[in-house]
Amino acid sequence: MKKALLLAACLLAASLAGCGKEQSELYDRGMDAMEQQDYVTAIGMFQGAIEAEERLAESYRAIGIAYLESAEYESAAEAFQNSRNAMEHKNEEFQKDVMMYQAQALQLAGNTDQALEIYDQVVEAFPDGDVYLSRGSLHLTRKEYDGAKEDFEKALNENRSYEMCLKIYQLYQDSSMKADGDAFLEQATQISPNDAEDYYELGCVYYYLEDTEKAKEALEQAMDEGSTEALSLLGNVYLDQNDTESARKLFEQELEGEEKTAAQNGLALCDIAEENYDAALEHIESGLEEASGQDRENLLFNQIVVYEKKLDFAQAKTLMTSFLEEFPDNEAAVRENQFLQSR
């Protein structure tokens, strides 16, 4: 989200002419605080700019993002509405951006009716693939499956790409509707790849469709054309095909790049497949030193798996308790915990 914020700030730079130096400094200091994820300070700086009646629309928008990042969704939605009210010169891109943020905040606050009204307004004024995708996601959350499918099809008509198909698939997957998502992946297989990124995304499509041979072919082509993203996924394809030796070579190659935590997880999976559990734990511990987000979740889960394989169920249970506190929505862990409780 910070990347989007910085992009918007650059796009709006031309509107800063004529602002007083003090007010401009307040806004800029607020942006600096946002970069440091110091949202309390950021809000204070932006409020200062608002009190000076300078850059109102931009400052309210930034306050909304700060509240959004702080999970204060109702306050965020109010700030985005204030930004809309303060717009003197209707910059369409800025207006759309604020409205999309507002709909997101309302949705996260649980006010899905009002969020849908905002999305409807955005669709009417600024229809594009991302807008249809977002509204379709809301329909899916509301279990309005026909509306979701209709919006997803419109999104794909606006932006026929592997990326759009994969986004739609992931939304269905998150809603435990994989078969519906697979239908959009099948449409993706009809798109012709042009470059390394296309081949990588096509490999992802086939991987999720569980066609490992076609996934392998596309990912190998992606690597031949210079893709580094394809390394890890191709390693997983080799693992699925029980080709541990080829998988290990790829993860070792990945270890030399920037994605070291993902590589350590891949090497741990190779060790698990070869029943070398102590080596797997070493790779997991190395990966956890810098891991965050999805990489951390994967490493911690596989750590539990290793202790199960070692028949150390007491340690596995202890680790599972901590894991579920940190990642309560991990369905695989919830199922695995049921197994552990029987041991």
Short mmCIF file of C-alpha atoms in Angstrom, two decimals:
data_model
loop_
_atom_site.label_atom_id
_atom_site.label_comp_id
_atom_site.label_asym_id
_atom_site.label_seq_id
_atom_site.Cartn_x
_atom_site.Cartn_y
_atom_site.Cartn_z
CA MET A 1 0.00 0.00 0.00
CA LYS A 2 2.93 2.32 0.68
CA LYS A 3 4.02 1.94 -2.93
CA ALA A 4 0.58 3.06 -4.13
CA LEU A 5 0.67 5.98 -1.73
CA LEU A 6 4.03 7.16 -3.05
CA LEU A 7 2.83 6.83 -6.65
CA ALA A 8 -0.22 8.93 -5.93
CA ALA A 9 1.93 11.54 -4.22
CA CYS A 10 4.11 11.81 -7.32
CA LEU A 11 1.11 12.11 -9.60
CA LEU A 12 -0.24 14.92 -7.47
CA ALA A 13 3.04 16.84 -7.30
CA ALA A 14 1.88 19.27 -9.98
CA SER A 15 -0.97 20.39 -7.74
CA LEU A 16 1.37 21.58 -5.00
CA ALA A 17 2.22 24.92 -6.63
CA GLY A 18 0.99 27.80 -4.57
CA CYS A 19 0.97 25.97 -1.23
CA GLY A 20 2.60 27.77 1.64
CA LYS A 21 6.01 26.49 2.66
CA GLU A 22 4.95 25.65 6.22
CA GLN A 23 1.88 23.72 5.12
CA SER A 24 3.87 21.88 2.43
CA GLU A 25 6.42 20.93 5.09
CA LEU A 26 3.67 19.57 7.34
CA TYR A 27 2.32 17.42 4.54
CA ASP A 28 5.79 16.21 3.58
CA ARG A 29 6.61 15.39 7.20
CA GLY A 30 3.37 13.42 7.35
CA MET A 31 4.43 11.48 4.26
CA ASP A 32 7.80 10.76 5.86
CA ALA A 33 6.05 9.43 8.96
CA MET A 34 3.85 7.24 6.76
CA GLU A 35 6.99 5.74 5.22
CA GLN A 36 8.17 4.86 8.74
CA GLN A 37 4.72 3.42 9.53
CA ASP A 38 4.40 5.98 12.32
CA TYR A 39 0.72 6.60 11.72
CA VAL A 40 0.04 8.60 14.89
CA THR A 41 2.67 11.18 13.93
CA ALA A 42 1.50 11.14 10.31
CA ILE A 43 -2.09 11.89 11.27
CA GLY A 44 -0.91 14.77 13.44
CA MET A 45 1.08 16.28 10.58
CA PHE A 46 -1.79 15.98 8.12
CA GLN A 47 -4.22 17.45 10.65
CA GLY A 48 -1.87 20.42 10.90
CA ALA A 49 -2.05 20.93 7.15
CA ILE A 50 -5.86 20.68 7.30
CA GLU A 51 -6.08 23.25 10.11
CA ALA A 52 -4.07 25.58 7.88
CA GLU A 53 -6.63 24.87 5.14
CA GLU A 54 -4.01 23.69 2.70
CA ARG A 55 -4.05 20.52 0.59
CA LEU A 56 -7.30 19.41 2.22
CA ALA A 57 -8.27 16.61 -0.17
CA GLU A 58 -4.77 15.14 -0.18
CA SER A 59 -4.36 15.39 3.60
CA TYR A 60 -7.73 13.79 4.32
CA ARG A 61 -6.85 10.99 1.89
CA ALA A 62 -3.53 10.40 3.64
CA ILE A 63 -5.26 10.37 7.05
CA GLY A 64 -7.68 7.78 5.66
CA ILE A 65 -4.81 5.56 4.57
CA ALA A 66 -3.15 5.92 7.99
CA TYR A 67 -6.37 4.86 9.70
CA LEU A 68 -6.76 2.01 7.19
CA GLU A 69 -3.27 0.74 7.97
CA SER A 70 -4.11 1.01 11.68
CA ALA A 71 -7.29 -1.10 11.21
CA GLU A 72 -9.49 1.85 12.26
CA TYR A 73 -11.83 1.32 9.35
CA GLU A 74 -14.76 3.57 10.29
CA SER A 75 -12.40 6.52 10.86
CA ALA A 76 -10.73 5.73 7.54
CA ALA A 77 -14.04 5.74 5.69
CA GLU A 78 -14.95 9.10 7.25
CA ALA A 79 -11.59 10.60 6.25
CA PHE A 80 -12.01 9.43 2.65
CA GLN A 81 -15.46 11.01 2.52
CA ASN A 82 -13.94 14.25 3.84
CA SER A 83 -11.36 14.03 1.06
CA ARG A 84 -14.12 13.72 -1.54
CA ASN A 85 -15.97 16.67 -0.03
CA ALA A 86 -12.82 18.78 -0.11
CA MET A 87 -12.02 18.22 -3.78
CA GLU A 88 -12.14 21.58 -5.52
CA HIS A 89 -10.64 20.46 -8.82
CA LYS A 90 -11.94 17.06 -9.94
CA ASN A 91 -8.88 15.06 -10.88
CA GLU A 92 -10.48 11.84 -12.12
CA GLU A 93 -7.61 9.57 -11.16
CA PHE A 94 -7.43 11.03 -7.65
CA GLN A 95 -11.21 10.89 -7.25
CA LYS A 96 -11.33 7.23 -8.29
CA ASP A 97 -8.44 6.38 -5.96
CA VAL A 98 -10.16 7.94 -2.94
CA MET A 99 -13.48 6.26 -3.72
CA MET A 100 -11.82 2.84 -4.04
CA TYR A 101 -10.12 3.33 -0.69
CA GLN A 102 -13.43 4.44 0.83
CA ALA A 103 -15.23 1.33 -0.43
CA GLN A 104 -12.44 -0.85 0.92
CA ALA A 105 -12.62 0.81 4.35
CA LEU A 106 -16.40 0.44 4.48
CA GLN A 107 -16.15 -3.21 3.50
CA LEU A 108 -13.56 -3.90 6.20
CA ALA A 109 -15.75 -2.07 8.71
CA GLY A 110 -18.57 -4.48 7.87
CA ASN A 111 -20.72 -1.87 6.14
CA THR A 112 -21.02 -3.84 2.91
CA ASP A 113 -24.24 -2.12 1.76
CA GLN A 114 -22.60 1.30 1.69
CA ALA A 115 -19.40 -0.19 0.26
CA LEU A 116 -21.43 -1.62 -2.61
CA GLU A 117 -23.02 1.78 -3.23
CA ILE A 118 -19.56 3.34 -3.55
CA TYR A 119 -18.37 0.60 -5.90
CA ASP A 120 -21.49 1.15 -8.02
CA GLN A 121 -20.61 4.85 -8.25
CA VAL A 122 -17.03 4.03 -9.27
CA VAL A 123 -18.20 1.54 -11.90
CA GLU A 124 -20.52 4.16 -13.37
CA ALA A 125 -17.86 6.88 -13.46
CA PHE A 126 -14.60 4.97 -14.00
CA PRO A 127 -15.28 1.42 -15.26
CA ASP A 128 -12.18 -0.76 -15.64
CA GLY A 129 -10.97 -4.25 -14.81
CA ASP A 130 -9.75 -3.45 -11.29
CA VAL A 131 -13.05 -1.80 -10.33
CA TYR A 132 -15.09 -4.78 -11.55
CA LEU A 133 -12.70 -7.13 -9.74
CA SER A 134 -13.12 -5.25 -6.46
CA ARG A 135 -16.90 -5.12 -6.72
CA GLY A 136 -16.96 -8.80 -7.66
CA SER A 137 -14.91 -9.58 -4.56
CA LEU A 138 -17.49 -7.78 -2.43
CA HIS A 139 -20.33 -9.70 -4.10
CA LEU A 140 -18.46 -12.91 -3.30
CA THR A 141 -18.11 -11.87 0.35
CA ARG A 142 -21.85 -11.20 0.43
CA LYS A 143 -22.48 -14.65 -1.12
CA GLU A 144 -24.01 -12.98 -4.18
CA TYR A 145 -22.45 -15.51 -6.51
CA ASP A 146 -24.18 -14.49 -9.74
CA GLY A 147 -23.17 -10.87 -9.22
CA ALA A 148 -19.60 -11.92 -8.47
CA LYS A 149 -19.31 -14.04 -11.59
CA GLU A 150 -20.80 -11.29 -13.76
CA ASP A 151 -18.31 -8.73 -12.43
CA PHE A 152 -15.37 -11.10 -12.80
CA GLU A 153 -16.30 -11.74 -16.42
CA LYS A 154 -16.49 -7.98 -17.01
CA ALA A 155 -13.10 -7.57 -15.34
CA LEU A 156 -11.62 -10.15 -17.68
CA ASN A 157 -13.22 -8.46 -20.70
CA GLU A 158 -11.58 -5.18 -19.65
CA ASN A 159 -8.21 -6.79 -18.86
CA ARG A 160 -7.73 -10.17 -20.48
CA SER A 161 -4.51 -11.29 -18.81
CA TYR A 162 -3.01 -14.11 -16.79
CA GLU A 163 -2.77 -11.78 -13.79
CA MET A 164 -6.49 -11.03 -13.81
CA CYS A 165 -7.39 -14.71 -14.12
CA LEU A 166 -5.08 -15.58 -11.24
CA LYS A 167 -6.58 -12.84 -9.05
CA ILE A 168 -10.10 -14.11 -9.73
CA TYR A 169 -8.99 -17.68 -9.03
CA GLN A 170 -7.46 -16.66 -5.70
CA LEU A 171 -10.67 -14.92 -4.62
CA TYR A 172 -12.68 -18.07 -5.34
CA GLN A 173 -10.01 -20.23 -3.68
CA ASP A 174 -10.18 -18.08 -0.54
CA SER A 175 -13.94 -18.64 -0.53
CA SER A 176 -13.50 -22.44 -0.83
CA MET A 177 -14.88 -22.34 -4.39
CA LYS A 178 -11.89 -23.72 -6.29
CA ALA A 179 -13.98 -25.21 -9.09
CA ASP A 180 -15.39 -21.77 -9.94
CA GLY A 181 -11.88 -20.35 -9.93
CA ASP A 182 -10.62 -23.16 -12.16
CA ALA A 183 -13.06 -22.03 -14.85
CA PHE A 184 -11.23 -18.70 -15.08
CA LEU A 185 -7.85 -20.46 -15.09
CA GLU A 186 -9.03 -22.50 -18.06
CA GLN A 187 -9.72 -19.22 -19.87
CA ALA A 188 -6.17 -18.13 -19.07
CA THR A 189 -4.75 -21.14 -20.92
CA GLN A 190 -6.19 -19.66 -24.12
CA ILE A 191 -4.01 -16.53 -23.82
CA SER A 192 -0.74 -16.59 -25.78
CA PRO A 193 2.40 -15.82 -23.73
CA ASN A 194 4.81 -13.17 -25.01
CA ASP A 195 7.60 -12.81 -22.45
CA ALA A 196 9.19 -14.26 -19.31
CA GLU A 197 6.51 -12.86 -16.99
CA ASP A 198 3.74 -14.33 -19.15
CA TYR A 199 5.36 -17.76 -19.13
CA TYR A 200 5.77 -17.56 -15.34
CA GLU A 201 2.11 -16.65 -14.86
CA LEU A 202 1.05 -19.36 -17.29
CA GLY A 203 3.11 -21.78 -15.20
CA CYS A 204 1.17 -20.61 -12.12
CA VAL A 205 -2.10 -21.23 -13.98
CA TYR A 206 -1.17 -24.80 -14.86
CA TYR A 207 0.22 -25.42 -11.36
CA TYR A 208 -3.10 -24.43 -9.76
CA LEU A 209 -4.89 -26.59 -12.33
CA GLU A 210 -2.63 -29.43 -11.10
CA ASP A 211 -1.20 -30.02 -14.58
CA THR A 212 2.42 -30.37 -13.49
CA GLU A 213 3.80 -31.26 -16.93
CA LYS A 214 2.46 -28.12 -18.60
CA ALA A 215 3.43 -26.07 -15.54
CA LYS A 216 6.97 -27.42 -15.80
CA GLU A 217 7.13 -26.60 -19.50
CA ALA A 218 5.94 -23.01 -19.01
CA LEU A 219 8.18 -22.36 -16.00
CA GLU A 220 11.25 -23.75 -17.74
CA GLN A 221 10.51 -21.41 -20.65
CA ALA A 222 10.15 -18.54 -18.19
CA MET A 223 13.57 -19.31 -16.73
CA ASP A 224 15.12 -19.57 -20.20
CA GLU A 225 13.83 -16.04 -20.85
CA GLY A 226 15.33 -14.69 -17.62
CA SER A 227 12.61 -15.07 -14.99
CA THR A 228 13.86 -15.45 -11.42
CA GLU A 229 10.32 -15.75 -10.04
CA ALA A 230 9.93 -19.13 -11.72
CA LEU A 231 12.71 -20.76 -9.66
CA SER A 232 10.75 -21.48 -6.51
CA LEU A 233 7.54 -22.63 -8.19
CA LEU A 234 9.44 -24.88 -10.61
CA GLY A 235 11.19 -26.37 -7.58
CA ASN A 236 7.78 -27.19 -6.12
CA VAL A 237 6.71 -28.74 -9.42
CA TYR A 238 9.77 -31.01 -9.33
CA LEU A 239 8.90 -31.96 -5.75
CA ASP A 240 5.37 -32.84 -6.83
CA GLN A 241 6.92 -35.09 -9.47
CA ASN A 242 9.20 -36.70 -6.82
CA ASP A 243 12.27 -35.29 -8.56
CA THR A 244 13.97 -34.13 -5.36
CA GLU A 245 17.40 -33.81 -6.95
CA SER A 246 16.23 -31.29 -9.57
CA ALA A 247 14.19 -29.42 -6.97
CA ARG A 248 17.17 -29.10 -4.64
CA LYS A 249 19.36 -27.67 -7.42
CA LEU A 250 16.79 -24.95 -8.08
CA PHE A 251 16.36 -24.03 -4.42
CA GLU A 252 20.14 -23.89 -3.98
CA GLN A 253 20.27 -21.58 -6.99
CA GLU A 254 17.49 -19.46 -5.48
CA LEU A 255 19.47 -19.29 -2.23
CA GLU A 256 22.08 -17.23 -4.07
CA GLY A 257 19.51 -14.54 -4.89
CA GLU A 258 17.27 -12.30 -2.81
CA GLU A 259 14.53 -14.83 -1.94
CA LYS A 260 16.60 -16.67 0.66
CA THR A 261 13.75 -17.48 3.05
CA ALA A 262 11.66 -19.12 0.31
CA ALA A 263 14.74 -21.06 -0.79
CA GLN A 264 15.36 -22.32 2.75
CA ASN A 265 11.76 -23.51 2.92
CA GLY A 266 12.17 -25.31 -0.41
CA LEU A 267 15.34 -27.02 0.78
CA ALA A 268 13.54 -28.06 3.96
CA LEU A 269 10.82 -29.65 1.82
CA CYS A 270 13.51 -31.56 -0.08
CA ASP A 271 14.95 -32.78 3.22
CA ILE A 272 11.50 -33.85 4.43
CA ALA A 273 10.94 -35.82 1.21
CA GLU A 274 14.27 -37.56 1.80
CA GLU A 275 13.44 -38.13 5.50
CA ASN A 276 16.43 -36.03 6.59
CA TYR A 277 14.53 -34.23 9.33
CA ASP A 278 17.44 -32.70 11.24
CA ALA A 279 18.69 -31.05 8.05
CA ALA A 280 15.15 -29.79 7.41
CA LEU A 281 15.07 -28.14 10.84
CA GLU A 282 18.40 -26.43 10.14
CA HIS A 283 17.06 -24.93 6.92
CA ILE A 284 13.86 -23.84 8.65
CA GLU A 285 15.74 -22.17 11.50
CA SER A 286 17.98 -20.37 8.99
CA GLY A 287 14.97 -19.18 7.03
CA LEU A 288 13.14 -17.94 10.12
CA GLU A 289 15.98 -15.52 10.92
CA GLU A 290 14.71 -13.10 8.27
CA ALA A 291 11.31 -14.50 7.30
CA SER A 292 8.09 -12.51 7.35
CA GLY A 293 4.59 -12.81 5.94
CA GLN A 294 3.83 -15.90 3.88
CA ASP A 295 7.41 -17.18 4.05
CA ARG A 296 7.31 -17.16 7.85
CA GLU A 297 3.94 -18.93 7.84
CA ASN A 298 5.24 -21.63 5.50
CA LEU A 299 8.42 -22.21 7.50
CA LEU A 300 6.62 -22.43 10.84
CA PHE A 301 4.05 -24.85 9.46
CA ASN A 302 6.73 -27.09 7.97
CA GLN A 303 8.56 -26.99 11.29
CA ILE A 304 5.49 -28.61 12.86
CA VAL A 305 5.40 -31.19 10.08
CA VAL A 306 9.03 -32.11 10.75
CA TYR A 307 8.41 -32.74 14.44
CA GLU A 308 5.42 -34.89 13.53
CA LYS A 309 7.65 -36.89 11.20
CA LYS A 310 10.15 -37.27 14.05
CA LEU A 311 7.24 -38.56 16.19
CA ASP A 312 7.85 -35.74 18.68
CA PHE A 313 4.16 -34.97 19.06
CA ALA A 314 4.60 -33.01 22.29
CA GLN A 315 6.84 -30.46 20.55
CA ALA A 316 4.56 -30.44 17.51
CA LYS A 317 1.57 -29.62 19.72
CA THR A 318 3.45 -26.81 21.45
CA LEU A 319 4.47 -25.29 18.13
CA MET A 320 0.96 -25.71 16.74
CA THR A 321 -0.54 -23.76 19.64
CA SER A 322 1.77 -20.83 18.90
CA PHE A 323 1.19 -21.15 15.16
CA LEU A 324 -2.60 -20.96 15.43
CA GLU A 325 -2.35 -17.91 17.67
CA GLU A 326 -0.40 -16.17 14.92
CA PHE A 327 -2.20 -17.67 11.90
CA PRO A 328 -5.70 -18.70 13.05
CA ASP A 329 -7.10 -18.80 9.49
CA ASN A 330 -4.65 -21.40 8.15
CA GLU A 331 -7.06 -24.21 7.22
CA ALA A 332 -4.31 -26.81 6.77
CA ALA A 333 -3.07 -26.10 10.30
CA VAL A 334 -6.59 -26.36 11.73
CA ARG A 335 -6.95 -29.80 10.13
CA GLU A 336 -3.47 -30.85 11.24
CA ASN A 337 -4.24 -29.74 14.78
CA GLN A 338 -7.22 -32.10 14.88
CA PHE A 339 -4.85 -34.95 14.00
CA LEU A 340 -2.35 -33.86 16.66
CA GLN A 341 -4.98 -33.81 19.37
CA SER A 342 -5.56 -37.51 18.75
CA ARG A 343 -1.91 -38.40 19.32
#
